[in-house]
């Protein structure tokens, strides 16, 4: 990156003289500089004139730095643009905050701009990955305060009745790096477009990487989602809702419980059953785990309500 002052050469000391609330971001800026992240987005610079003072690649880096500095809205960048550390990082001057939205709208000129971004980000991530991968699928509820584009009222356990987003995410289980994500309105279910999202993630990864396992929460269950991994011969483990039907099936199963933990505080036991839910086309292997606080042995055998049960469908 062409800086007037390379961030790695910026001198700093631990005192409050002339400090700002953004001074703690220096290690992150050094990290961005070492990653040469601006070069990753050079391909988008063609959307502006060659002599543009702030090419899109620099705008993207500024947005990344700003989001890490808790600038969650475009107008928050107004307080960031005069910070001396950020200005040094960007080459002496920061773009006006009103320019950011205008530049992001330029991406509408690119077909499949989101995929282009994800491919560039994957180029950064892949060198840090092992050859064998574990995919962890998750979703989150992000509450908004206002009328942000795409936000809808849906299931929101933290702020019922508020508009929110319901992003879909996938992390690599060993490195914990985020491999893919998509922003969705708050009124969609966790599993909506889950297969398409998994397929997109699969295409983003280079052929040299082997997916060993997929792991997901109970919101991603369903015949189609399980079949997707089975057809690709990829092992998976997903949480199941502990229903009365499953509970009765486990109670009628004669296989013994295996005790895995037995200490002064807790008891954990498990067993495996082959169970077919009403929406499944075939029986599947289900690992059932139960745990309880340590009581006298006869109490645990006598009172089933003392146990907490969890179920995991797996290959």
mmCIF file of C-alpha atoms in Angstrom:
data_model
loop_
_atom_site.group_PDB
_atom_site.id
_atom_site.type_symbol
_atom_site.label_atom_id
_atom_site.label_comp_id
_atom_site.label_asym_id
_atom_site.label_seq_id
_atom_site.Cartn_x
_atom_site.Cartn_y
_atom_site.Cartn_z
ATOM 1 C CA UNK A 1 0.000 0.000 0.000
ATOM 2 C CA UNK A 2 1.347 3.471 -0.859
ATOM 3 C CA UNK A 3 1.326 5.395 2.404
ATOM 4 C CA UNK A 4 3.014 8.693 3.184
ATOM 5 C CA UNK A 5 3.941 7.130 6.540
ATOM 6 C CA UNK A 6 3.959 3.326 6.720
ATOM 7 C CA UNK A 7 1.950 2.298 9.750
ATOM 8 C CA UNK A 8 4.756 0.004 10.879
ATOM 9 C CA UNK A 9 6.986 3.082 11.276
ATOM 10 C CA UNK A 10 4.545 5.145 13.317
ATOM 11 C CA UNK A 11 6.032 5.764 16.748
ATOM 12 C CA UNK A 12 3.794 5.445 19.766
ATOM 13 C CA UNK A 13 4.031 5.572 23.536
ATOM 14 C CA UNK A 14 1.699 4.711 26.389
ATOM 15 C CA UNK A 15 0.401 8.065 27.630
ATOM 16 C CA UNK A 16 -2.772 10.096 27.150
ATOM 17 C CA UNK A 17 -1.148 13.112 25.532
ATOM 18 C CA UNK A 18 -2.824 13.939 22.191
ATOM 19 C CA UNK A 19 -4.545 10.559 22.190
ATOM 20 C CA UNK A 20 -7.968 9.969 20.657
ATOM 21 C CA UNK A 21 -10.528 7.257 21.217
ATOM 22 C CA UNK A 22 -9.289 5.546 18.032
ATOM 23 C CA UNK A 23 -5.624 5.265 19.046
ATOM 24 C CA UNK A 24 -6.041 1.654 20.171
ATOM 25 C CA UNK A 25 -6.708 0.570 16.589
ATOM 26 C CA UNK A 26 -3.024 0.829 15.627
ATOM 27 C CA UNK A 27 -2.287 -2.944 15.935
ATOM 28 C CA UNK A 28 -5.228 -3.675 13.639
ATOM 29 C CA UNK A 29 -4.003 -1.142 11.070
ATOM 30 C CA UNK A 30 -0.580 -2.775 11.183
ATOM 31 C CA UNK A 31 -2.267 -6.107 10.582
ATOM 32 C CA UNK A 32 -4.122 -4.726 7.522
ATOM 33 C CA UNK A 33 -0.884 -3.306 6.179
ATOM 34 C CA UNK A 34 0.923 -6.642 6.524
ATOM 35 C CA UNK A 35 -1.947 -8.418 4.764
ATOM 36 C CA UNK A 36 -1.718 -5.957 1.840
ATOM 37 C CA UNK A 37 -5.467 -5.962 1.816
ATOM 38 C CA UNK A 38 -5.803 -2.955 -0.493
ATOM 39 C CA UNK A 39 -4.157 -4.909 -3.315
ATOM 40 C CA UNK A 40 -6.831 -7.572 -2.914
ATOM 41 C CA UNK A 41 -9.518 -5.103 -3.975
ATOM 42 C CA UNK A 42 -7.583 -3.379 -6.788
ATOM 43 C CA UNK A 43 -9.870 -4.965 -9.371
ATOM 44 C CA UNK A 44 -12.700 -2.658 -8.305
ATOM 45 C CA UNK A 45 -10.727 0.541 -8.952
ATOM 46 C CA UNK A 46 -11.827 0.548 -12.598
ATOM 47 C CA UNK A 47 -15.276 1.741 -11.478
ATOM 48 C CA UNK A 48 -13.774 5.182 -10.818
ATOM 49 C CA UNK A 49 -11.494 7.417 -12.868
ATOM 50 C CA UNK A 50 -7.807 6.549 -12.951
ATOM 51 C CA UNK A 51 -6.881 9.813 -11.223
ATOM 52 C CA UNK A 52 -9.454 9.435 -8.441
ATOM 53 C CA UNK A 53 -8.072 10.630 -5.114
ATOM 54 C CA UNK A 54 -9.769 7.766 -3.284
ATOM 55 C CA UNK A 55 -9.938 4.613 -5.426
ATOM 56 C CA UNK A 56 -12.484 2.034 -4.373
ATOM 57 C CA UNK A 57 -9.813 -0.250 -2.948
ATOM 58 C CA UNK A 58 -8.834 2.486 -0.480
ATOM 59 C CA UNK A 59 -12.498 3.175 0.321
ATOM 60 C CA UNK A 60 -12.992 -0.490 1.204
ATOM 61 C CA UNK A 61 -9.962 -0.479 3.516
ATOM 62 C CA UNK A 62 -11.272 2.701 5.169
ATOM 63 C CA UNK A 63 -14.646 1.041 5.721
ATOM 64 C CA UNK A 64 -12.991 -2.017 7.287
ATOM 65 C CA UNK A 65 -10.941 0.159 9.643
ATOM 66 C CA UNK A 66 -14.019 2.215 10.501
ATOM 67 C CA UNK A 67 -16.185 -0.785 11.278
ATOM 68 C CA UNK A 68 -13.492 -2.073 13.622
ATOM 69 C CA UNK A 69 -13.552 1.375 15.278
ATOM 70 C CA UNK A 70 -17.308 0.940 15.915
ATOM 71 C CA UNK A 71 -18.475 3.148 13.049
ATOM 72 C CA UNK A 72 -21.614 1.117 12.385
ATOM 73 C CA UNK A 73 -23.360 3.902 10.418
ATOM 74 C CA UNK A 74 -21.987 5.992 7.575
ATOM 75 C CA UNK A 75 -22.371 9.253 9.503
ATOM 76 C CA UNK A 76 -20.226 7.780 12.299
ATOM 77 C CA UNK A 77 -17.247 8.151 9.955
ATOM 78 C CA UNK A 78 -17.562 11.919 10.419
ATOM 79 C CA UNK A 79 -15.789 11.557 13.764
ATOM 80 C CA UNK A 80 -13.145 9.296 12.212
ATOM 81 C CA UNK A 81 -12.095 11.324 9.180
ATOM 82 C CA UNK A 82 -10.001 13.852 11.136
ATOM 83 C CA UNK A 83 -8.185 11.341 13.333
ATOM 84 C CA UNK A 84 -4.411 11.724 12.741
ATOM 85 C CA UNK A 85 -3.707 7.992 12.982
ATOM 86 C CA UNK A 86 -6.363 7.048 10.422
ATOM 87 C CA UNK A 87 -5.263 9.893 8.146
ATOM 88 C CA UNK A 88 -1.680 8.650 8.249
ATOM 89 C CA UNK A 89 -2.895 5.145 7.442
ATOM 90 C CA UNK A 90 -4.769 6.385 4.352
ATOM 91 C CA UNK A 91 -1.939 8.584 3.086
ATOM 92 C CA UNK A 92 -2.643 11.927 4.731
ATOM 93 C CA UNK A 93 -6.366 12.489 4.240
ATOM 94 C CA UNK A 94 -9.607 10.580 4.749
ATOM 95 C CA UNK A 95 -12.597 10.702 2.376
ATOM 96 C CA UNK A 96 -15.639 12.671 3.490
ATOM 97 C CA UNK A 97 -18.215 10.383 5.038
ATOM 98 C CA UNK A 98 -20.847 11.341 2.425
ATOM 99 C CA UNK A 99 -18.615 9.862 -0.292
ATOM 100 C CA UNK A 100 -18.789 6.350 1.164
ATOM 101 C CA UNK A 101 -22.409 5.600 0.278
ATOM 102 C CA UNK A 102 -21.960 6.998 -3.229
ATOM 103 C CA UNK A 103 -18.961 4.761 -3.844
ATOM 104 C CA UNK A 104 -20.729 1.667 -2.556
ATOM 105 C CA UNK A 105 -23.541 2.316 -5.031
ATOM 106 C CA UNK A 106 -20.990 1.958 -7.842
ATOM 107 C CA UNK A 107 -20.938 -1.768 -7.098
ATOM 108 C CA UNK A 108 -24.387 -2.017 -8.669
ATOM 109 C CA UNK A 109 -22.598 -1.758 -12.017
ATOM 110 C CA UNK A 110 -20.886 -5.102 -11.377
ATOM 111 C CA UNK A 111 -22.846 -8.274 -12.002
ATOM 112 C CA UNK A 112 -22.577 -10.617 -8.996
ATOM 113 C CA UNK A 113 -20.592 -8.041 -7.026
ATOM 114 C CA UNK A 114 -21.189 -9.952 -3.780
ATOM 115 C CA UNK A 115 -19.563 -13.086 -5.211
ATOM 116 C CA UNK A 116 -16.636 -11.008 -6.490
ATOM 117 C CA UNK A 117 -16.076 -9.696 -2.979
ATOM 118 C CA UNK A 118 -16.328 -13.132 -1.420
ATOM 119 C CA UNK A 119 -13.812 -14.569 -3.871
ATOM 120 C CA UNK A 120 -11.321 -11.814 -3.049
ATOM 121 C CA UNK A 121 -11.823 -12.340 0.682
ATOM 122 C CA UNK A 122 -11.363 -16.089 0.238
ATOM 123 C CA UNK A 123 -8.008 -15.389 -1.426
ATOM 124 C CA UNK A 124 -6.956 -13.752 1.849
ATOM 125 C CA UNK A 125 -8.359 -16.494 4.080
ATOM 126 C CA UNK A 126 -7.252 -19.667 2.288
ATOM 127 C CA UNK A 127 -3.511 -19.481 3.145
ATOM 128 C CA UNK A 128 -4.493 -19.724 6.823
ATOM 129 C CA UNK A 129 -6.633 -22.849 6.417
ATOM 130 C CA UNK A 130 -5.702 -26.490 6.903
ATOM 131 C CA UNK A 131 -6.297 -28.848 4.000
ATOM 132 C CA UNK A 132 -9.066 -30.604 5.985
ATOM 133 C CA UNK A 133 -11.952 -28.327 6.922
ATOM 134 C CA UNK A 134 -14.833 -28.339 9.394
ATOM 135 C CA UNK A 135 -17.750 -26.098 8.426
ATOM 136 C CA UNK A 136 -19.774 -24.597 11.283
ATOM 137 C CA UNK A 137 -23.080 -23.091 10.139
ATOM 138 C CA UNK A 138 -24.751 -20.474 12.297
ATOM 139 C CA UNK A 139 -27.250 -17.641 12.157
ATOM 140 C CA UNK A 140 -27.634 -14.513 14.253
ATOM 141 C CA UNK A 141 -30.263 -11.869 14.990
ATOM 142 C CA UNK A 142 -28.984 -8.306 14.607
ATOM 143 C CA UNK A 143 -31.437 -5.708 15.921
ATOM 144 C CA UNK A 144 -31.641 -2.323 14.180
ATOM 145 C CA UNK A 145 -33.058 0.952 15.449
ATOM 146 C CA UNK A 146 -34.673 2.751 12.555
ATOM 147 C CA UNK A 147 -35.731 1.828 9.037
ATOM 148 C CA UNK A 148 -32.606 0.305 7.549
ATOM 149 C CA UNK A 149 -32.955 -1.224 4.104
ATOM 150 C CA UNK A 150 -33.910 -4.906 4.201
ATOM 151 C CA UNK A 151 -34.638 -5.033 7.941
ATOM 152 C CA UNK A 152 -37.883 -6.805 8.870
ATOM 153 C CA UNK A 153 -39.772 -7.695 12.030
ATOM 154 C CA UNK A 154 -39.272 -11.357 12.860
ATOM 155 C CA UNK A 155 -38.322 -13.639 15.722
ATOM 156 C CA UNK A 156 -36.156 -11.513 18.001
ATOM 157 C CA UNK A 157 -35.529 -12.962 21.476
ATOM 158 C CA UNK A 158 -33.592 -9.875 22.617
ATOM 159 C CA UNK A 159 -35.881 -7.100 21.337
ATOM 160 C CA UNK A 160 -39.320 -8.557 20.440
ATOM 161 C CA UNK A 161 -41.143 -6.472 17.862
ATOM 162 C CA UNK A 162 -38.027 -4.672 16.649
ATOM 163 C CA UNK A 163 -36.820 -4.826 13.067
ATOM 164 C CA UNK A 164 -33.736 -6.922 12.569
ATOM 165 C CA UNK A 165 -31.478 -8.766 10.175
ATOM 166 C CA UNK A 166 -30.985 -12.532 10.289
ATOM 167 C CA UNK A 167 -27.537 -13.123 8.731
ATOM 168 C CA UNK A 168 -26.398 -16.604 7.760
ATOM 169 C CA UNK A 169 -22.753 -17.426 8.509
ATOM 170 C CA UNK A 170 -20.303 -20.285 8.131
ATOM 171 C CA UNK A 171 -17.033 -20.545 10.062
ATOM 172 C CA UNK A 172 -14.111 -22.931 9.738
ATOM 173 C CA UNK A 173 -14.180 -25.032 12.895
ATOM 174 C CA UNK A 174 -10.437 -25.169 13.639
ATOM 175 C CA UNK A 175 -9.267 -21.684 12.680
ATOM 176 C CA UNK A 176 -12.643 -20.028 13.499
ATOM 177 C CA UNK A 177 -12.310 -17.886 10.372
ATOM 178 C CA UNK A 178 -15.531 -16.747 8.715
ATOM 179 C CA UNK A 179 -15.660 -18.300 5.240
ATOM 180 C CA UNK A 180 -18.961 -16.926 3.993
ATOM 181 C CA UNK A 181 -21.944 -14.873 5.036
ATOM 182 C CA UNK A 182 -25.153 -13.436 3.676
ATOM 183 C CA UNK A 183 -27.338 -10.658 5.075
ATOM 184 C CA UNK A 184 -31.016 -11.579 5.241
ATOM 185 C CA UNK A 185 -34.147 -9.833 6.552
ATOM 186 C CA UNK A 186 -35.217 -10.637 10.085
ATOM 187 C CA UNK A 187 -38.390 -12.489 9.103
ATOM 188 C CA UNK A 188 -36.700 -15.523 7.514
ATOM 189 C CA UNK A 189 -36.081 -18.913 9.122
ATOM 190 C CA UNK A 190 -32.549 -20.064 9.949
ATOM 191 C CA UNK A 191 -32.693 -22.810 7.310
ATOM 192 C CA UNK A 192 -34.066 -20.647 4.475
ATOM 193 C CA UNK A 193 -31.718 -20.938 1.474
ATOM 194 C CA UNK A 194 -29.368 -23.016 3.631
ATOM 195 C CA UNK A 195 -28.547 -25.464 0.832
ATOM 196 C CA UNK A 196 -27.855 -22.658 -1.644
ATOM 197 C CA UNK A 197 -25.604 -21.017 0.944
ATOM 198 C CA UNK A 198 -23.726 -24.279 1.550
ATOM 199 C CA UNK A 199 -23.316 -24.777 -2.203
ATOM 200 C CA UNK A 200 -21.961 -21.245 -2.618
ATOM 201 C CA UNK A 201 -19.443 -21.846 0.170
ATOM 202 C CA UNK A 202 -18.391 -25.104 -1.489
ATOM 203 C CA UNK A 203 -17.760 -23.284 -4.786
ATOM 204 C CA UNK A 204 -15.778 -20.497 -3.109
ATOM 205 C CA UNK A 205 -13.264 -22.962 -1.679
ATOM 206 C CA UNK A 206 -10.417 -24.158 -3.887
ATOM 207 C CA UNK A 207 -10.407 -27.801 -4.963
ATOM 208 C CA UNK A 208 -7.389 -28.542 -2.748
ATOM 209 C CA UNK A 209 -9.513 -28.268 0.412
ATOM 210 C CA UNK A 210 -11.437 -31.255 1.708
ATOM 211 C CA UNK A 211 -14.545 -30.743 3.842
ATOM 212 C CA UNK A 212 -14.453 -33.385 6.569
ATOM 213 C CA UNK A 213 -17.437 -32.335 8.650
ATOM 214 C CA UNK A 214 -20.357 -29.937 8.640
ATOM 215 C CA UNK A 215 -21.819 -28.871 11.981
ATOM 216 C CA UNK A 216 -25.010 -26.905 12.516
ATOM 217 C CA UNK A 217 -27.681 -25.950 15.032
ATOM 218 C CA UNK A 218 -31.218 -27.324 15.221
ATOM 219 C CA UNK A 219 -32.499 -24.479 13.020
ATOM 220 C CA UNK A 220 -30.786 -26.069 9.995
ATOM 221 C CA UNK A 221 -32.467 -29.465 10.280
ATOM 222 C CA UNK A 222 -34.545 -31.140 7.612
ATOM 223 C CA UNK A 223 -34.503 -33.950 5.087
ATOM 224 C CA UNK A 224 -33.166 -31.841 2.215
ATOM 225 C CA UNK A 225 -30.326 -30.375 4.263
ATOM 226 C CA UNK A 226 -29.215 -33.758 5.608
ATOM 227 C CA UNK A 227 -29.482 -35.350 2.163
ATOM 228 C CA UNK A 228 -27.298 -32.616 0.684
ATOM 229 C CA UNK A 229 -24.335 -33.691 2.844
ATOM 230 C CA UNK A 230 -25.046 -37.391 2.446
ATOM 231 C CA UNK A 231 -25.017 -37.113 -1.341
ATOM 232 C CA UNK A 232 -21.641 -35.385 -1.176
ATOM 233 C CA UNK A 233 -20.377 -38.039 1.265
ATOM 234 C CA UNK A 234 -19.539 -35.351 3.835
ATOM 235 C CA UNK A 235 -19.997 -36.231 7.502
ATOM 236 C CA UNK A 236 -22.232 -33.964 9.531
ATOM 237 C CA UNK A 237 -23.483 -33.388 13.065
ATOM 238 C CA UNK A 238 -26.522 -31.249 13.801
ATOM 239 C CA UNK A 239 -28.548 -30.577 16.908
ATOM 240 C CA UNK A 240 -32.084 -31.960 17.051
ATOM 241 C CA UNK A 241 -35.066 -30.548 18.878
ATOM 242 C CA UNK A 242 -35.904 -32.750 21.877
ATOM 243 C CA UNK A 243 -39.520 -33.564 21.036
ATOM 244 C CA UNK A 244 -41.967 -35.740 22.965
ATOM 245 C CA UNK A 245 -41.895 -38.243 20.078
ATOM 246 C CA UNK A 246 -38.110 -38.547 20.228
ATOM 247 C CA UNK A 247 -38.223 -38.734 24.027
ATOM 248 C CA UNK A 248 -40.677 -41.637 23.906
ATOM 249 C CA UNK A 249 -38.564 -43.430 21.285
ATOM 250 C CA UNK A 250 -35.455 -43.148 23.466
ATOM 251 C CA UNK A 251 -37.352 -44.332 26.548
ATOM 252 C CA UNK A 252 -38.476 -47.464 24.675
ATOM 253 C CA UNK A 253 -34.975 -48.213 23.409
ATOM 254 C CA UNK A 254 -33.368 -51.077 25.328
ATOM 255 C CA UNK A 255 -29.723 -50.277 24.608
ATOM 256 C CA UNK A 256 -27.760 -49.319 27.737
ATOM 257 C CA UNK A 257 -26.634 -45.823 28.623
ATOM 258 C CA UNK A 258 -22.858 -45.372 28.609
ATOM 259 C CA UNK A 259 -21.456 -43.149 31.341
ATOM 260 C CA UNK A 260 -18.761 -40.768 30.097
ATOM 261 C CA UNK A 261 -18.422 -38.372 33.043
ATOM 262 C CA UNK A 262 -18.941 -39.168 36.705
ATOM 263 C CA UNK A 263 -17.376 -36.727 39.128
ATOM 264 C CA UNK A 264 -18.399 -34.837 42.236
ATOM 265 C CA UNK A 265 -20.509 -32.286 40.342
ATOM 266 C CA UNK A 266 -22.057 -33.832 37.247
ATOM 267 C CA UNK A 267 -22.983 -37.080 35.536
ATOM 268 C CA UNK A 268 -23.038 -37.363 31.716
ATOM 269 C CA UNK A 269 -24.315 -40.417 29.834
ATOM 270 C CA UNK A 270 -24.993 -41.182 26.195
ATOM 271 C CA UNK A 271 -26.361 -43.709 23.747
ATOM 272 C CA UNK A 272 -26.961 -44.025 20.009
ATOM 273 C CA UNK A 273 -30.316 -44.839 18.400
ATOM 274 C CA UNK A 274 -31.565 -45.019 14.820
ATOM 275 C CA UNK A 275 -34.557 -42.714 14.640
ATOM 276 C CA UNK A 276 -36.789 -41.480 11.820
ATOM 277 C CA UNK A 277 -38.575 -38.167 12.304
ATOM 278 C CA UNK A 278 -41.928 -37.668 10.602
ATOM 279 C CA UNK A 279 -40.394 -35.471 7.881
ATOM 280 C CA UNK A 280 -37.433 -37.773 7.160
ATOM 281 C CA UNK A 281 -37.389 -40.280 4.336
ATOM 282 C CA UNK A 282 -35.217 -42.761 6.233
ATOM 283 C CA UNK A 283 -33.912 -43.501 9.755
ATOM 284 C CA UNK A 284 -30.746 -41.701 10.789
ATOM 285 C CA UNK A 285 -28.183 -42.127 13.520
ATOM 286 C CA UNK A 286 -28.993 -39.959 16.538
ATOM 287 C CA UNK A 287 -26.641 -39.522 19.480
ATOM 288 C CA UNK A 288 -28.533 -38.822 22.700
ATOM 289 C CA UNK A 289 -26.732 -37.195 25.609
ATOM 290 C CA UNK A 290 -28.142 -36.671 29.067
ATOM 291 C CA UNK A 291 -26.580 -34.918 32.020
ATOM 292 C CA UNK A 292 -27.559 -34.193 35.602
ATOM 293 C CA UNK A 293 -26.151 -32.700 38.748
ATOM 294 C CA UNK A 294 -24.597 -35.265 41.034
ATOM 295 C CA UNK A 295 -27.225 -36.930 43.236
ATOM 296 C CA UNK A 296 -27.430 -40.257 44.940
ATOM 297 C CA UNK A 297 -27.455 -43.010 42.329
ATOM 298 C CA UNK A 298 -30.937 -44.246 43.195
ATOM 299 C CA UNK A 299 -32.400 -40.748 42.757
ATOM 300 C CA UNK A 300 -31.067 -40.459 39.186
ATOM 301 C CA UNK A 301 -32.565 -43.822 38.303
ATOM 302 C CA UNK A 302 -35.897 -42.996 39.933
ATOM 303 C CA UNK A 303 -36.549 -39.436 38.740
ATOM 304 C CA UNK A 304 -36.145 -38.887 35.002
ATOM 305 C CA UNK A 305 -36.863 -35.153 35.293
ATOM 306 C CA UNK A 306 -33.455 -34.700 36.932
ATOM 307 C CA UNK A 307 -31.801 -35.301 33.545
ATOM 308 C CA UNK A 308 -31.289 -32.704 30.798
ATOM 309 C CA UNK A 309 -31.388 -34.289 27.330
ATOM 310 C CA UNK A 310 -29.768 -33.277 24.050
ATOM 311 C CA UNK A 311 -29.908 -35.020 20.677
ATOM 312 C CA UNK A 312 -27.542 -34.805 17.706
ATOM 313 C CA UNK A 313 -28.237 -36.288 14.280
ATOM 314 C CA UNK A 314 -25.019 -37.467 12.672
ATOM 315 C CA UNK A 315 -23.534 -39.804 10.094
#
